[in-house]
Short mmCIF file of C-alpha atoms and ligand atoms in Angstrom, two decimals:
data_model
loop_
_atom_site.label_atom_id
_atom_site.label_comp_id
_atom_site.label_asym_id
_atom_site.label_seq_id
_atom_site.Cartn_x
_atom_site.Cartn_y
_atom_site.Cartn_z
CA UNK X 1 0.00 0.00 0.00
CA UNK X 2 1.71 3.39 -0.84
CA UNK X 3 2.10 6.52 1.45
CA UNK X 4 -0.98 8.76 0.78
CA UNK X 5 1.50 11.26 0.75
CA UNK X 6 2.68 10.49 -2.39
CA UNK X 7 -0.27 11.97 -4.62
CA UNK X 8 1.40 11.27 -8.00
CA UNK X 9 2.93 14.08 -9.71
CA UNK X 10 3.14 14.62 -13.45
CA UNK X 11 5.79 17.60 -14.60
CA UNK X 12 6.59 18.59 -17.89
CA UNK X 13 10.19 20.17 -18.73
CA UNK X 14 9.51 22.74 -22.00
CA UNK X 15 13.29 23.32 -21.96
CA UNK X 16 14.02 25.58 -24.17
CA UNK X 17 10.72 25.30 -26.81
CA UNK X 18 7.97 27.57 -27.48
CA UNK X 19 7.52 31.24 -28.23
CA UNK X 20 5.08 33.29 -26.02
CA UNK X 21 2.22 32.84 -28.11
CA UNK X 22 2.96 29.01 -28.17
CA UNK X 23 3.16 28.27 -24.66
CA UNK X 24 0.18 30.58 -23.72
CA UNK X 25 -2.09 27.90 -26.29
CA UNK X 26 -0.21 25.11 -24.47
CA UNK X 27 -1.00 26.11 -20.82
CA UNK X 28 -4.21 26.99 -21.46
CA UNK X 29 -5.38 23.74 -23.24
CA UNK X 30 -3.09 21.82 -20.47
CA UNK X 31 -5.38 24.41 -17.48
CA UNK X 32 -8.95 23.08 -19.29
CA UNK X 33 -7.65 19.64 -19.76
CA UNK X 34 -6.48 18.66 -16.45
CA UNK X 35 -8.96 17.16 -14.24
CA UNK X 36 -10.02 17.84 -10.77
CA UNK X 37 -8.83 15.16 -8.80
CA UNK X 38 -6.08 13.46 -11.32
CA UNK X 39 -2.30 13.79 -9.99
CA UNK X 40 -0.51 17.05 -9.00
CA UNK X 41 0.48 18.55 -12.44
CA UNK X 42 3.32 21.17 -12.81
CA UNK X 43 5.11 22.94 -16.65
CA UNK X 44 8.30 23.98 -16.35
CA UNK X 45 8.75 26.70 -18.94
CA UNK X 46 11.62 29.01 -20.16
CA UNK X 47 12.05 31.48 -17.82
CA UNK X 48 10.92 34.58 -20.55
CA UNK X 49 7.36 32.94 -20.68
CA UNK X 50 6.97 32.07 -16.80
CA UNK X 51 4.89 35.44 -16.29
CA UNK X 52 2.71 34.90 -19.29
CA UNK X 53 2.12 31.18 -18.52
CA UNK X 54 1.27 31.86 -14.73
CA UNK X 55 -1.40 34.28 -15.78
CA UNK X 56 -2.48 31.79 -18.25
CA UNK X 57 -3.23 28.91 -15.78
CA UNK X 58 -4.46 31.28 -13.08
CA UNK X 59 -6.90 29.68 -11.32
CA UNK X 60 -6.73 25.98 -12.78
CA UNK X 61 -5.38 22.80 -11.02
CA UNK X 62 -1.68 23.35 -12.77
CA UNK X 63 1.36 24.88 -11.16
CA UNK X 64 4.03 26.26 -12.55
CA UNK X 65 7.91 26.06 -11.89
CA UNK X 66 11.31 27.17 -13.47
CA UNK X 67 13.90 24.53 -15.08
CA UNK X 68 16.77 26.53 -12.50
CA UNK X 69 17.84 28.70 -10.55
CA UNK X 70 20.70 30.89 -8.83
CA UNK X 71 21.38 30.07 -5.57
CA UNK X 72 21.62 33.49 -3.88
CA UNK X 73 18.79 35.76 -3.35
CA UNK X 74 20.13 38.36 -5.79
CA UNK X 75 23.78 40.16 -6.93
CA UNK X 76 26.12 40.43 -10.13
CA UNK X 77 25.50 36.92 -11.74
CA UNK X 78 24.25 38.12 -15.07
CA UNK X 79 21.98 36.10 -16.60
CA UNK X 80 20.98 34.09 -13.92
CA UNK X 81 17.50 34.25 -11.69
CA UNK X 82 17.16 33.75 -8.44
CA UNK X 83 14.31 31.65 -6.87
CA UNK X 84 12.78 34.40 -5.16
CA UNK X 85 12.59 35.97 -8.37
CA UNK X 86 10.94 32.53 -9.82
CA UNK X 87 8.71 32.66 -7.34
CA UNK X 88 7.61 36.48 -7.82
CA UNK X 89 7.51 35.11 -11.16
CA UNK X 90 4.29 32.85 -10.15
CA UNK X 91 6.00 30.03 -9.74
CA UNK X 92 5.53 27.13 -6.79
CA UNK X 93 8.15 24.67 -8.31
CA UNK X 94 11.32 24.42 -9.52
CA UNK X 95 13.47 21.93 -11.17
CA UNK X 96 17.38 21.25 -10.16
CA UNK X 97 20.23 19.36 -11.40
CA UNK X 98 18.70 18.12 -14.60
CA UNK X 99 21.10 16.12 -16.26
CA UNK X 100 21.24 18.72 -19.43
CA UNK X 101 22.22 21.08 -16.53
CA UNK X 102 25.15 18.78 -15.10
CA UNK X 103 26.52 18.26 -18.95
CA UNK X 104 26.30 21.77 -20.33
CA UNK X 105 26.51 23.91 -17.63
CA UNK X 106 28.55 22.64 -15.18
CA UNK X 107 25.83 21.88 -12.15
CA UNK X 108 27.38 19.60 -9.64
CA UNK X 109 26.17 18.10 -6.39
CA UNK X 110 27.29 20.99 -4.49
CA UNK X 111 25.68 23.41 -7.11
CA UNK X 112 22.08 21.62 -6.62
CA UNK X 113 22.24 21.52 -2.49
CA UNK X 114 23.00 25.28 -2.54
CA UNK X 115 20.19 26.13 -5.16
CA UNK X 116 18.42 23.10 -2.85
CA UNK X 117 18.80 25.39 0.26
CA UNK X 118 17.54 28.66 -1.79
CA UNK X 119 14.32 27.15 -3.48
CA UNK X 120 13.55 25.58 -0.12
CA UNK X 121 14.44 28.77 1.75
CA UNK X 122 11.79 30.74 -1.45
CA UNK X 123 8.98 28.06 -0.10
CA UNK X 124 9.45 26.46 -3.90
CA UNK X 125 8.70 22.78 -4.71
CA UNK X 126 12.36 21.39 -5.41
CA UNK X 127 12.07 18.54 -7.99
CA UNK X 128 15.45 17.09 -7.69
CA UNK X 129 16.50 15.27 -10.24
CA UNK X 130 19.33 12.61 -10.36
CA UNK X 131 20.55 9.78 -12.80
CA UNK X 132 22.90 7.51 -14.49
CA UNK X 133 25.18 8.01 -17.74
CA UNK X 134 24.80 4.72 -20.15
CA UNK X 135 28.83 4.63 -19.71
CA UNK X 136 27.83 4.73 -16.18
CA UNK X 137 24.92 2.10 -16.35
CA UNK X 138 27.38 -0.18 -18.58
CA UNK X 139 30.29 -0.13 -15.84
CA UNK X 140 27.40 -1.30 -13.48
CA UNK X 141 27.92 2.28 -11.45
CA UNK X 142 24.04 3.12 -11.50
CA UNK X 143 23.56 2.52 -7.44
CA UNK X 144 27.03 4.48 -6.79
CA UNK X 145 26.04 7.42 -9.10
CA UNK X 146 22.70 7.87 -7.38
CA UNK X 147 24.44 7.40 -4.14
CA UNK X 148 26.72 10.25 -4.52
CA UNK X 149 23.67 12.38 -6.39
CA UNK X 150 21.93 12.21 -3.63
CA UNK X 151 23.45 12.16 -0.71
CA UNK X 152 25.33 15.47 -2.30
CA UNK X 153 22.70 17.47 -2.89
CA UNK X 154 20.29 15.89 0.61
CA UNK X 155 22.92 15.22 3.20
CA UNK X 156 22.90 17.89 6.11
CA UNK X 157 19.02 18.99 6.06
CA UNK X 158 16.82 17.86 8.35
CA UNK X 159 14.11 15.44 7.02
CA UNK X 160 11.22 17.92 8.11
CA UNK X 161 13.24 20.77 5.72
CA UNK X 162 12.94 18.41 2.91
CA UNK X 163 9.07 17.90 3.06
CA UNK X 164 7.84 19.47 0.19
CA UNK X 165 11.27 17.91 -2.31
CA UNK X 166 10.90 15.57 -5.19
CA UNK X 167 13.30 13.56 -6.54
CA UNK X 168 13.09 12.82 -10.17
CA UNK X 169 15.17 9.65 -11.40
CA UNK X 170 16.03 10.68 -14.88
CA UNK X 171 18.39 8.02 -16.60
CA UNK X 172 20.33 10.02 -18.84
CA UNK X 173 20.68 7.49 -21.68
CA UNK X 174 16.97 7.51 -21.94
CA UNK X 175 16.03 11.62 -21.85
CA UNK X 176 15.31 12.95 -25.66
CA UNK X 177 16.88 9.40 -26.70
CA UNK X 178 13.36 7.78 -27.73
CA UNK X 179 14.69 4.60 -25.13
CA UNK X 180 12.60 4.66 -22.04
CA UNK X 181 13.92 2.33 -19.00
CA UNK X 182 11.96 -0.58 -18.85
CA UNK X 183 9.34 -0.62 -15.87
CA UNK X 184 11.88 -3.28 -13.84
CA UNK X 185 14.71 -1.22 -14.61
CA UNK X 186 12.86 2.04 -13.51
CA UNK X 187 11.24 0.15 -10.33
CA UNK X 188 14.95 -0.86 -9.55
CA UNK X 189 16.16 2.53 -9.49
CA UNK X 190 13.44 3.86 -7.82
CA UNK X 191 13.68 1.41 -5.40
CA UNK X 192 17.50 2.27 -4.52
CA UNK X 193 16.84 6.08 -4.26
CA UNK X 194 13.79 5.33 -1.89
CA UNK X 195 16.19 3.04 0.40
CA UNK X 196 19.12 5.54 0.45
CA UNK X 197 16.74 8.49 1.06
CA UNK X 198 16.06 6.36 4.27
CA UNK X 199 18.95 6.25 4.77
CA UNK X 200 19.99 9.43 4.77
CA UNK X 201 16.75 10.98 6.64
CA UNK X 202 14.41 8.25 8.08
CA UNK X 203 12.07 5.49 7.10
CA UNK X 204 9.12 7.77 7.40
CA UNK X 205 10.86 10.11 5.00
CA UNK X 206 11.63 7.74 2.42
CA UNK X 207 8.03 6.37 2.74
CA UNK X 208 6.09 9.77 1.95
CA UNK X 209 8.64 10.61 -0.63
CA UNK X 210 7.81 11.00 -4.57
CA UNK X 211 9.93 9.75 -6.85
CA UNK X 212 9.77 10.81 -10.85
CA UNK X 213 10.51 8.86 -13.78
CA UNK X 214 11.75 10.86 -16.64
CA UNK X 215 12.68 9.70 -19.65
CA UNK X 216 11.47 9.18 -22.88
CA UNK X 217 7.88 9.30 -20.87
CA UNK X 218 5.39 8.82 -23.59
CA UNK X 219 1.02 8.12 -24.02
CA UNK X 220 2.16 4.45 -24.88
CA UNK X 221 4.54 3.72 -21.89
CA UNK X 222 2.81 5.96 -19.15
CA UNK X 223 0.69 3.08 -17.90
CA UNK X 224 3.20 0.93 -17.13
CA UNK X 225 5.72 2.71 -15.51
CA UNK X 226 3.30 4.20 -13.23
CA UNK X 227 1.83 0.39 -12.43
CA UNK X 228 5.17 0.25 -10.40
CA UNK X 229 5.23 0.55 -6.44
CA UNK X 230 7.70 2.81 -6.56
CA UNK X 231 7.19 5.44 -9.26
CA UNK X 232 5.37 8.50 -7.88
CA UNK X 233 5.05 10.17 -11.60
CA UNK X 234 7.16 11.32 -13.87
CA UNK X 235 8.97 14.01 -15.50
CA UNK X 236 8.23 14.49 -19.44
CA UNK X 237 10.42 16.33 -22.05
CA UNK X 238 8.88 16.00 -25.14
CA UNK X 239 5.70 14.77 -24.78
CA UNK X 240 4.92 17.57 -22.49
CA UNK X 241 4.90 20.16 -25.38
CA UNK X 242 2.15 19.39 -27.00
CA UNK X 243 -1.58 19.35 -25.03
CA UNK X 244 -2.90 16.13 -26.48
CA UNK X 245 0.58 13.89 -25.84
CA UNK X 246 0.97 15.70 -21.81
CA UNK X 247 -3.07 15.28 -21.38
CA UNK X 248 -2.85 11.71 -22.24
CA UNK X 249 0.10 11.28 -19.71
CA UNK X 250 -1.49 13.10 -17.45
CA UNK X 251 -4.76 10.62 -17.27
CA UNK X 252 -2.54 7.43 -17.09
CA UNK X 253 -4.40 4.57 -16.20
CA UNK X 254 -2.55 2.33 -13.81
CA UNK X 255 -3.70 0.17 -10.51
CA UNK X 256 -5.31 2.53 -7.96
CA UNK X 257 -3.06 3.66 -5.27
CA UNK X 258 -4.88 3.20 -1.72
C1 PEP D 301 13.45 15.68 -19.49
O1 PEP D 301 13.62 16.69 -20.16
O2 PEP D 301 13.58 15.72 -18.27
C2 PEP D 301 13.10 14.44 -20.19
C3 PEP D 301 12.91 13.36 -19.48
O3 PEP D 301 12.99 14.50 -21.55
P1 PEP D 301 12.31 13.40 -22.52
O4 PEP D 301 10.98 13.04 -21.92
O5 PEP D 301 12.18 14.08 -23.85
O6 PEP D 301 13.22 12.21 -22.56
#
């Protein structure tokens, strides 16, 4: 039987897609098509349309977050935002570490635990998101990466800080690649992260945790990932930009969670 804290969640990562006009049409189809009582549902836009999309979805079940943000409050980092500013923004959410983060623009464990401690600090949703190379995966380091993911960016809170954080496991072999992890391979993982998250802060923690699958999410695979025990949601590029695919993903259809 699964924590009734763990109300699924299903976010979708825009990255860096859609003009204004676009991802106004987008949020507002995604604002009439999400139902009532389905699971939590959060966009993650570009930053230049968060204002637009928050006033879009005013008012409807779905929440909005940012794909990063600066650890301090504010100062001389040009080009970056802070998450206070995210949050003036309208948003509740915001993503960290994503593993197009960690390749291109050199986020590391210790980057994510200080944006971690920020976002928290802003009363933001943290979805933290951690995951295996294939190199990685190949040289059988998958347990050791996640390990070191998350104890670097979760070590030294305390588990009542961390409430409100989700982790998203996001196998980077399988984001934008068209190869999703198979449902045992994502239950595996999820598994692992759940254990060392009680680990690191408590069995009650690690119970009423939420853990995303992302990667490669799609209409056809949604069902089946999310018949696992230990996938919470998940995290969709792609398939997110476009109302009809993110809808369908949204309404999966899996065993009912008590
Ligand atoms: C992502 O951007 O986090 C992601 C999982 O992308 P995709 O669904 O396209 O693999």
């Amino acid at each position: 039987m699964s924590n009734p804290l763990r109300r699924p969640m299903i976010a979708g990562n825009w990255k860096m897609y859609h003009d204004l006009a676009a991802s106004v049409t987008l949020a507002k189809a995604l604002a009439a098509g999400t139902p009532e009582n389905g699971p939590e549902v959060v966009i993650a836009t570009p930053a230049t349309a968060l204002t637009v999309v928050a006033a879009a979805i005013k008012g409807s079940k779905v929440k909005l977050a940012a794909q990063n943000c600066h650890w301090e409050k504010e100062g001389a980092f040009t080009g970056e935002v802070s998450a206070s500013q995210i949050k003036d923004a309208g948003c509740s959410a915001v993503v960290l570490g994503h593993s197009e983060r960690r390749q291109y623009f050199g986020e590391t464990d210790e980057t994510v635990k200080k944006k971690l401690t920020s976002a928290l600090a802003a009363g933001l949703l943290p979805i933290v998101c951690v995951g295996e190379t294939l190199a990685e995966r190949e040289d059988n380091r998958t347990f050791k990466v996640l390990d070191t993911q998350l104890t670097g960016a979760l070590s030294g809170f305390g588990p009542s800080q961390l409430a409100s954080v989700v982790v998203a496991y996001e196998p980077v072999w399988a984001i934008g690649t068209g190869k999703t992890a198979t449902p045992a391979q994502a239950q595996e993982a999820h598994l692992y992260i759940r254990k060392t998250c009680a680990r690191l802060h408590g069995e009650a923690f690690a119970a009423g945790l939420r853990i995303l699958y992302g990667g490669s999410v799609k209409p056809d695979n949604i069902d089946a990932l999310m018949s696992e025990p230990d996938l919470d949601g998940a995290l969709v590029g792609g398939a997110s930009l476009k109302a009809d695919s993110f809808l369908r993903i949204i309404n999966f259809k899996a065993p009912a969670r008590a």
